[in-house]
Amino acid sequence: MAARRSTIRGERTKEPKNVGNFKIGQGAVVCTEAQLTGDITIGSHTVVHPTAVIHAEGGPVIIGENNHIMEKAVIINKKRPDGEPVKPLVIGNNNLFEFLSRCESMSVGSENIFEPKCVVGDNVIVSDYCVIGSECKVQSNETLPSGTVISGTDGRRWNKQVNIKSENHQQLEYLVKLLPNFHRTIKST
C-alpha cells in the first residue's frame, strides 16, 4: 500500500511509518499520523493525536488508561549510552501530555500534567498528581514527590495535589468520538 500523503501548511508530506509491536486497548484512539516505534502498549480510552511521537528505543513503553497525548508531544524510552538494559517506561492513568511536551522519564505515575514545551529527562521519576509547567526542565536524577508543581523560568516548586481526572475525562470522551471522523486510526488489538 502506498504511503498516504497529507498536506501541512501547503507542503506535501508522507504519513509516518509506524514500526514495531503495538497493543492498543479497547476504546483507545491512536491516529496513524502519530509516530510510533518499538514495543508500545496503549491502554483503553487513551487518545494519541496526529504528530505525537512515542519511541520505545531502549525498552518497551507501557501507557495506562485515559491518557491524553497531544500533537507533537514526545515520549521516549531511550537507549542507555553504556549499553545497560533499559526497564520499561511505565506511564500510569489519566495523564495529560500537552503540545510539544517531552518526557524521557524512567516512570510516570497517574494524574500528571506535562504542560507545553516542558522537558522531563531520563533520570527522573514522576509520582502522582504532579504538574510540570510550560517550558520547565527537570533533568536531574530525582524522584518528584506526589503533588509536586514546577513552574516559572526559575523552576519554582511547591506541593499541591491537582485533580485533572474529571476535566480530562470529558475531553477524552469528546476526542474519542471526533478524531476518527477526520483521521485514520490504528485499530485496537
Short mmCIF file of C-alpha atoms in Angstrom, two decimals:
data_model
loop_
_atom_site.label_atom_id
_atom_site.label_comp_id
_atom_site.label_asym_id
_atom_site.label_seq_id
_atom_site.Cartn_x
_atom_site.Cartn_y
_atom_site.Cartn_z
CA MET A 1 0.00 0.00 0.00
CA ALA A 2 1.41 3.40 -0.95
CA ALA A 3 2.04 5.96 1.76
CA ARG A 4 -0.88 8.31 2.14
CA ARG A 5 0.01 11.94 1.59
CA SER A 6 -1.34 14.76 3.68
CA THR A 7 -0.96 18.49 3.36
CA ILE A 8 0.55 20.54 6.16
CA ARG A 9 0.77 24.27 5.53
CA GLY A 10 0.67 23.71 1.79
CA GLU A 11 3.56 21.19 1.78
CA ARG A 12 3.14 17.59 0.74
CA THR A 13 4.26 15.20 3.45
CA LYS A 14 4.25 11.44 3.79
CA GLU A 15 2.40 9.78 6.60
CA PRO A 16 4.97 8.49 9.13
CA LYS A 17 5.77 4.80 9.13
CA ASN A 18 4.80 3.17 12.38
CA VAL A 19 7.14 0.25 13.02
CA GLY A 20 7.02 -2.12 15.95
CA ASN A 21 4.80 -4.21 18.15
CA PHE A 22 1.70 -2.26 19.22
CA LYS A 23 -1.01 -3.29 21.64
CA ILE A 24 -3.90 -0.82 21.59
CA GLY A 25 -6.57 -1.05 24.31
CA GLN A 26 -10.31 -1.09 23.74
CA GLY A 27 -11.71 2.38 23.07
CA ALA A 28 -8.28 3.98 22.56
CA VAL A 29 -7.82 6.30 19.59
CA VAL A 30 -4.35 6.36 18.02
CA CYS A 31 -4.05 8.43 14.85
CA THR A 32 -1.91 6.91 12.10
CA GLU A 33 -0.16 10.28 11.67
CA ALA A 34 1.44 9.77 15.10
CA GLN A 35 4.98 8.33 15.06
CA LEU A 36 5.17 5.04 16.94
CA THR A 37 8.28 2.85 17.01
CA GLY A 38 9.15 -0.17 19.11
CA ASP A 39 7.23 -2.23 21.66
CA ILE A 40 4.34 0.01 22.74
CA THR A 41 1.24 -0.79 24.79
CA ILE A 42 -1.51 1.83 24.92
CA GLY A 43 -4.30 1.42 27.48
CA SER A 44 -8.01 1.75 26.90
CA HIS A 45 -9.57 5.16 26.25
CA THR A 46 -6.17 6.79 25.69
CA VAL A 47 -6.00 9.35 22.87
CA VAL A 48 -2.83 9.82 20.78
CA HIS A 49 -3.11 12.82 18.44
CA PRO A 50 -1.56 13.20 14.98
CA THR A 51 2.15 14.15 15.09
CA ALA A 52 2.57 12.83 18.65
CA VAL A 53 5.77 10.76 18.98
CA ILE A 54 6.19 7.60 21.07
CA HIS A 55 9.54 5.80 20.70
CA ALA A 56 10.45 2.63 22.53
CA GLU A 57 14.16 2.73 21.59
CA GLY A 58 15.75 1.10 24.61
CA GLY A 59 12.79 -0.81 26.00
CA PRO A 60 9.01 -1.05 25.97
CA VAL A 61 6.68 1.89 26.61
CA ILE A 62 3.55 0.92 28.54
CA ILE A 63 0.87 3.62 28.70
CA GLY A 64 -2.11 3.20 31.03
CA GLU A 65 -5.76 4.14 30.59
CA ASN A 66 -7.35 7.52 29.87
CA ASN A 67 -4.14 9.32 28.92
CA HIS A 68 -4.18 12.27 26.53
CA ILE A 69 -1.11 12.68 24.31
CA MET A 70 -1.45 15.84 22.23
CA GLU A 71 0.15 16.96 18.97
CA LYS A 72 3.95 16.98 18.90
CA ALA A 73 4.20 15.60 22.44
CA VAL A 74 7.21 13.26 22.65
CA ILE A 75 7.52 10.19 24.89
CA ILE A 76 10.78 8.23 24.61
CA ASN A 77 12.28 5.26 26.42
CA LYS A 78 15.88 5.92 25.38
CA LYS A 79 18.75 3.53 24.88
CA ARG A 80 21.37 3.89 27.59
CA PRO A 81 24.79 5.04 26.30
CA ASP A 82 26.55 2.46 28.50
CA GLY A 83 24.57 -0.39 26.92
CA GLU A 84 22.83 -1.32 30.19
CA PRO A 85 19.42 -2.96 29.79
CA VAL A 86 16.57 -0.47 29.98
CA LYS A 87 13.47 -1.06 32.09
CA PRO A 88 10.06 -0.49 30.53
CA LEU A 89 8.82 3.10 30.72
CA VAL A 90 5.51 2.68 32.54
CA ILE A 91 3.05 5.56 32.43
CA GLY A 92 0.03 5.42 34.75
CA ASN A 93 -3.54 6.55 34.13
CA ASN A 94 -5.19 9.92 33.47
CA ASN A 95 -2.08 11.85 32.44
CA LEU A 96 -2.07 14.84 30.09
CA PHE A 97 0.91 15.39 27.75
CA GLU A 98 0.33 18.78 26.16
CA PHE A 99 1.59 20.22 22.86
CA LEU A 100 5.41 19.97 22.48
CA SER A 101 5.96 18.41 25.91
CA ARG A 102 8.86 15.95 26.09
CA CYS A 103 9.04 13.03 28.53
CA GLU A 104 12.05 10.71 28.77
CA SER A 105 11.28 9.83 32.39
CA MET A 106 12.10 6.47 33.99
CA SER A 107 8.45 6.18 35.07
CA VAL A 108 5.33 8.32 35.32
CA GLY A 109 2.55 7.84 37.87
CA SER A 110 -1.08 8.87 37.41
CA GLU A 111 -2.97 12.18 37.20
CA ASN A 112 0.02 14.26 35.98
CA ILE A 113 0.11 17.27 33.66
CA PHE A 114 3.04 17.91 31.31
CA GLU A 115 2.47 21.45 30.04
CA PRO A 116 3.61 22.78 26.63
CA LYS A 117 7.36 22.74 25.94
CA CYS A 118 8.28 21.14 29.28
CA VAL A 119 11.15 18.62 29.31
CA VAL A 120 11.49 15.72 31.75
CA GLY A 121 14.84 13.93 31.48
CA ASP A 122 15.59 10.21 31.59
CA ASN A 123 16.79 10.05 35.21
CA VAL A 124 13.56 11.45 36.65
CA ILE A 125 10.70 9.54 38.27
CA VAL A 126 7.39 11.42 38.23
CA SER A 127 5.00 10.33 41.01
CA ASP A 128 1.24 11.09 41.03
CA TYR A 129 -0.58 14.45 40.79
CA CYS A 130 2.46 16.40 39.53
CA VAL A 131 2.41 19.41 37.20
CA ILE A 132 5.47 20.25 35.09
CA GLY A 133 4.86 23.83 33.94
CA SER A 134 5.33 25.32 30.49
CA GLU A 135 8.96 25.43 29.38
CA CYS A 136 10.17 23.96 32.70
CA LYS A 137 13.02 21.45 32.60
CA VAL A 138 13.56 18.64 35.10
CA GLN A 139 16.77 16.88 34.15
CA SER A 140 18.44 15.93 37.41
CA ASN A 141 18.49 12.47 38.93
CA GLU A 142 15.45 12.70 41.20
CA THR A 143 12.01 11.47 42.16
CA LEU A 144 9.30 14.12 42.15
CA PRO A 145 7.12 13.59 45.24
CA SER A 146 3.39 13.24 44.76
CA GLY A 147 1.71 16.62 44.22
CA THR A 148 4.84 18.49 43.06
CA VAL A 149 4.15 21.59 40.96
CA ILE A 150 7.03 23.11 38.99
CA SER A 151 6.52 26.47 37.30
CA GLY A 152 8.18 29.66 36.11
CA THR A 153 11.50 30.32 34.45
CA ASP A 154 13.31 29.56 37.70
CA GLY A 155 11.51 26.21 38.14
CA ARG A 156 9.87 27.13 41.45
CA ARG A 157 8.44 24.13 43.27
CA TRP A 158 5.69 23.61 45.74
CA ASN A 159 3.40 20.79 46.72
CA LYS A 160 -0.28 20.89 45.82
CA GLN A 161 -2.44 17.99 44.76
CA VAL A 162 -4.15 18.69 41.43
CA ASN A 163 -7.05 16.57 40.19
CA ILE A 164 -7.36 16.56 36.40
CA LYS A 165 -9.47 13.43 36.12
CA SER A 166 -12.94 14.91 35.50
CA GLU A 167 -11.90 17.65 33.04
CA ASN A 168 -9.53 15.37 31.12
CA HIS A 169 -12.11 12.56 31.04
CA GLN A 170 -14.73 14.79 29.39
CA GLN A 171 -12.23 15.96 26.79
CA LEU A 172 -11.14 12.37 26.07
CA GLU A 173 -14.75 11.24 25.56
CA TYR A 174 -15.24 14.02 23.01
CA LEU A 175 -11.97 13.26 21.17
CA VAL A 176 -12.67 9.51 21.01
CA LYS A 177 -15.80 10.37 19.00
CA LEU A 178 -14.33 13.23 16.96
CA LEU A 179 -10.81 12.17 15.85
CA PRO A 180 -11.82 9.05 13.86
CA ASN A 181 -14.04 11.29 11.69
CA PHE A 182 -11.03 13.27 10.47
CA HIS A 183 -8.02 10.93 10.85
CA ARG A 184 -7.16 7.34 10.13
CA THR A 185 -6.63 5.40 13.33
CA ILE A 186 -4.77 2.27 14.39
CA LYS A 187 -7.31 -0.32 15.47
CA SER A 188 -7.34 -1.74 18.99
CA THR A 189 -5.92 -5.24 19.43
#
